[in-house]
Amino acid sequence: MNGSGSGASHPATRWEIIQVGHGGWRVCDSSLSESDGSRLVAYVDRNVTGSFEVLWLRNPRPARSRYRKLADLLADLDALIAEPTPARPRSARPNEIPHFPPRG
């Protein structure tokens, strides 16, 4: 993450950070093969204030999309994969959105 342009794995996790240009990174799941499209987890850009804006592409997906440090982003990802989550097939219906009658 120091401008070398090469990928670096986050210690003790499966996340790989790959620099793409000046101030941009890809977060990849190194536990998946290079040919697996779901390997790409997020794109990260440093904005003018120095914070990091995250575009999440797949789960695990923390609720936050802005971080002060990349290490905080990786810590959130680590925490999410450490939590057991109920298995839900991709074909399952999404959560229902409550519908209300029009105001009259």
PDB file of C-alpha atoms in Angstrom:
ATOM      1  CA  MET A   1       0.000   0.000   0.000  1.00  0.00           C
ATOM      2  CA  ASN A   2       3.002   2.230  -0.180  1.00  0.00           C
ATOM      3  CA  GLY A   3       2.858   2.810  -3.916  1.00  0.00           C
ATOM      4  CA  SER A   4       4.739  -0.286  -4.996  1.00  0.00           C
ATOM      5  CA  GLY A   5       1.778  -1.439  -7.085  1.00  0.00           C
ATOM      6  CA  SER A   6       2.154  -5.060  -6.026  1.00  0.00           C
ATOM      7  CA  GLY A   7      -0.394  -6.952  -3.978  1.00  0.00           C
ATOM      8  CA  ALA A   8       0.138  -7.398  -0.270  1.00  0.00           C
ATOM      9  CA  SER A   9      -1.797  -9.788   1.940  1.00  0.00           C
ATOM     10  CA  HIS A  10      -3.129  -8.516   5.226  1.00  0.00           C
ATOM     11  CA  PRO A  11      -1.462 -10.518   8.021  1.00  0.00           C
ATOM     12  CA  ALA A  12      -3.472 -13.433   9.448  1.00  0.00           C
ATOM     13  CA  THR A  13      -6.382 -12.899   7.053  1.00  0.00           C
ATOM     14  CA  ARG A  14      -7.388 -13.800   3.574  1.00  0.00           C
ATOM     15  CA  TRP A  15      -7.613 -10.234   2.201  1.00  0.00           C
ATOM     16  CA  GLU A  16      -5.274  -9.081  -0.528  1.00  0.00           C
ATOM     17  CA  ILE A  17      -4.886  -5.351  -1.206  1.00  0.00           C
ATOM     18  CA  ILE A  18      -3.843  -4.489  -4.764  1.00  0.00           C
ATOM     19  CA  GLN A  19      -3.001  -0.916  -5.665  1.00  0.00           C
ATOM     20  CA  VAL A  20      -4.657   0.322  -8.860  1.00  0.00           C
ATOM     21  CA  GLY A  21      -3.332   3.754  -9.678  1.00  0.00           C
ATOM     22  CA  HIS A  22      -2.612   6.600  -7.304  1.00  0.00           C
ATOM     23  CA  GLY A  23      -4.983   6.491  -4.323  1.00  0.00           C
ATOM     24  CA  GLY A  24      -6.973   3.436  -5.391  1.00  0.00           C
ATOM     25  CA  TRP A  25      -6.995  -0.214  -4.327  1.00  0.00           C
ATOM     26  CA  ARG A  26      -8.827  -3.453  -4.916  1.00  0.00           C
ATOM     27  CA  VAL A  27      -9.675  -5.692  -1.975  1.00  0.00           C
ATOM     28  CA  CYS A  28      -9.590  -9.342  -3.004  1.00  0.00           C
ATOM     29  CA  ASP A  29     -10.368 -12.581  -1.211  1.00  0.00           C
ATOM     30  CA  SER A  30      -7.184 -14.610  -1.596  1.00  0.00           C
ATOM     31  CA  SER A  31      -8.955 -17.786  -0.474  1.00  0.00           C
ATOM     32  CA  LEU A  32     -10.620 -17.890  -3.926  1.00  0.00           C
ATOM     33  CA  SER A  33      -8.898 -18.739  -7.201  1.00  0.00           C
ATOM     34  CA  GLU A  34      -7.632 -16.033  -9.550  1.00  0.00           C
ATOM     35  CA  SER A  35     -10.278 -17.041 -12.126  1.00  0.00           C
ATOM     36  CA  ASP A  36     -13.204 -16.648  -9.687  1.00  0.00           C
ATOM     37  CA  GLY A  37     -15.012 -13.352 -10.302  1.00  0.00           C
ATOM     38  CA  SER A  38     -16.266 -13.224  -6.718  1.00  0.00           C
ATOM     39  CA  ARG A  39     -12.635 -12.904  -5.573  1.00  0.00           C
ATOM     40  CA  LEU A  40     -13.027  -9.112  -5.905  1.00  0.00           C
ATOM     41  CA  VAL A  41     -14.683  -7.810  -2.719  1.00  0.00           C
ATOM     42  CA  ALA A  42     -14.416  -4.015  -3.045  1.00  0.00           C
ATOM     43  CA  TYR A  43     -12.808  -0.991  -4.647  1.00  0.00           C
ATOM     44  CA  VAL A  44     -11.280   1.607  -2.344  1.00  0.00           C
ATOM     45  CA  ASP A  45     -10.425   5.221  -3.209  1.00  0.00           C
ATOM     46  CA  ARG A  46      -8.706   7.809  -1.035  1.00  0.00           C
ATOM     47  CA  ASN A  47     -10.612  11.084  -1.220  1.00  0.00           C
ATOM     48  CA  VAL A  48      -9.225  14.619  -0.878  1.00  0.00           C
ATOM     49  CA  THR A  49      -9.726  14.614   2.906  1.00  0.00           C
ATOM     50  CA  GLY A  50      -7.573  11.490   3.247  1.00  0.00           C
ATOM     51  CA  SER A  51     -10.357   9.108   4.207  1.00  0.00           C
ATOM     52  CA  PHE A  52     -11.076   5.948   2.232  1.00  0.00           C
ATOM     53  CA  GLU A  53     -14.342   5.501   0.307  1.00  0.00           C
ATOM     54  CA  VAL A  54     -15.364   1.886  -0.303  1.00  0.00           C
ATOM     55  CA  LEU A  55     -17.550   0.463  -3.056  1.00  0.00           C
ATOM     56  CA  TRP A  56     -18.616  -2.975  -1.794  1.00  0.00           C
ATOM     57  CA  LEU A  57     -19.156  -5.533  -4.543  1.00  0.00           C
ATOM     58  CA  ARG A  58     -20.108  -8.633  -2.548  1.00  0.00           C
ATOM     59  CA  ASN A  59     -20.446 -10.098   0.924  1.00  0.00           C
ATOM     60  CA  PRO A  60     -19.000  -9.915   3.474  1.00  0.00           C
ATOM     61  CA  ARG A  61     -20.065  -6.299   3.371  1.00  0.00           C
ATOM     62  CA  PRO A  62     -19.662  -4.083   6.436  1.00  0.00           C
ATOM     63  CA  ALA A  63     -22.284  -1.389   6.954  1.00  0.00           C
ATOM     64  CA  ARG A  64     -19.669   1.359   6.717  1.00  0.00           C
ATOM     65  CA  SER A  65     -18.435   2.697   3.396  1.00  0.00           C
ATOM     66  CA  ARG A  66     -15.944   5.294   4.687  1.00  0.00           C
ATOM     67  CA  TYR A  67     -12.837   4.628   6.777  1.00  0.00           C
ATOM     68  CA  ARG A  68      -9.958   6.678   8.148  1.00  0.00           C
ATOM     69  CA  LYS A  69      -7.478   3.795   7.700  1.00  0.00           C
ATOM     70  CA  LEU A  70      -7.334   0.737   5.462  1.00  0.00           C
ATOM     71  CA  ALA A  71      -6.495  -1.323   8.546  1.00  0.00           C
ATOM     72  CA  ASP A  72      -9.932  -0.442   9.996  1.00  0.00           C
ATOM     73  CA  LEU A  73     -11.622  -1.659   6.815  1.00  0.00           C
ATOM     74  CA  LEU A  74      -9.723  -4.964   6.988  1.00  0.00           C
ATOM     75  CA  ALA A  75     -10.574  -5.337  10.684  1.00  0.00           C
ATOM     76  CA  ASP A  76     -14.286  -4.967   9.835  1.00  0.00           C
ATOM     77  CA  LEU A  77     -13.975  -7.638   7.144  1.00  0.00           C
ATOM     78  CA  ASP A  78     -12.165  -9.956   9.563  1.00  0.00           C
ATOM     79  CA  ALA A  79     -14.894  -9.443  12.175  1.00  0.00           C
ATOM     80  CA  LEU A  80     -17.617 -10.285   9.655  1.00  0.00           C
ATOM     81  CA  ILE A  81     -16.074 -13.564   8.547  1.00  0.00           C
ATOM     82  CA  ALA A  82     -15.481 -14.528  12.190  1.00  0.00           C
ATOM     83  CA  GLU A  83     -19.228 -14.215  12.942  1.00  0.00           C
ATOM     84  CA  PRO A  84     -21.355 -17.223  12.044  1.00  0.00           C
ATOM     85  CA  THR A  85     -24.029 -16.198   9.566  1.00  0.00           C
ATOM     86  CA  PRO A  86     -27.089 -18.220   8.654  1.00  0.00           C
ATOM     87  CA  ALA A  87     -26.779 -19.825   5.247  1.00  0.00           C
ATOM     88  CA  ARG A  88     -29.163 -18.262   2.751  1.00  0.00           C
ATOM     89  CA  PRO A  89     -29.168 -19.352  -0.865  1.00  0.00           C
ATOM     90  CA  ARG A  90     -28.735 -16.658  -3.497  1.00  0.00           C
ATOM     91  CA  SER A  91     -32.077 -17.715  -4.969  1.00  0.00           C
ATOM     92  CA  ALA A  92     -33.928 -16.865  -1.728  1.00  0.00           C
ATOM     93  CA  ARG A  93     -36.340 -13.954  -1.814  1.00  0.00           C
ATOM     94  CA  PRO A  94     -34.979 -10.709  -0.361  1.00  0.00           C
ATOM     95  CA  ASN A  95     -36.409  -9.196   2.804  1.00  0.00           C
ATOM     96  CA  GLU A  96     -39.913  -7.913   2.270  1.00  0.00           C
ATOM     97  CA  ILE A  97     -40.334  -4.147   2.099  1.00  0.00           C
ATOM     98  CA  PRO A  98     -43.399  -2.938   4.025  1.00  0.00           C
ATOM     99  CA  HIS A  99     -45.990  -1.270   1.830  1.00  0.00           C
ATOM    100  CA  PHE A 100     -48.307   1.412   3.115  1.00  0.00           C
ATOM    101  CA  PRO A 101     -51.483   2.727   1.501  1.00  0.00           C
ATOM    102  CA  PRO A 102     -51.241   6.143  -0.173  1.00  0.00           C
ATOM    103  CA  ARG A 103     -51.974   9.179   1.966  1.00  0.00           C
ATOM    104  CA  GLY A 104     -55.376  10.581   1.311  1.00  0.00           C
TER     105      GLY A 104
END
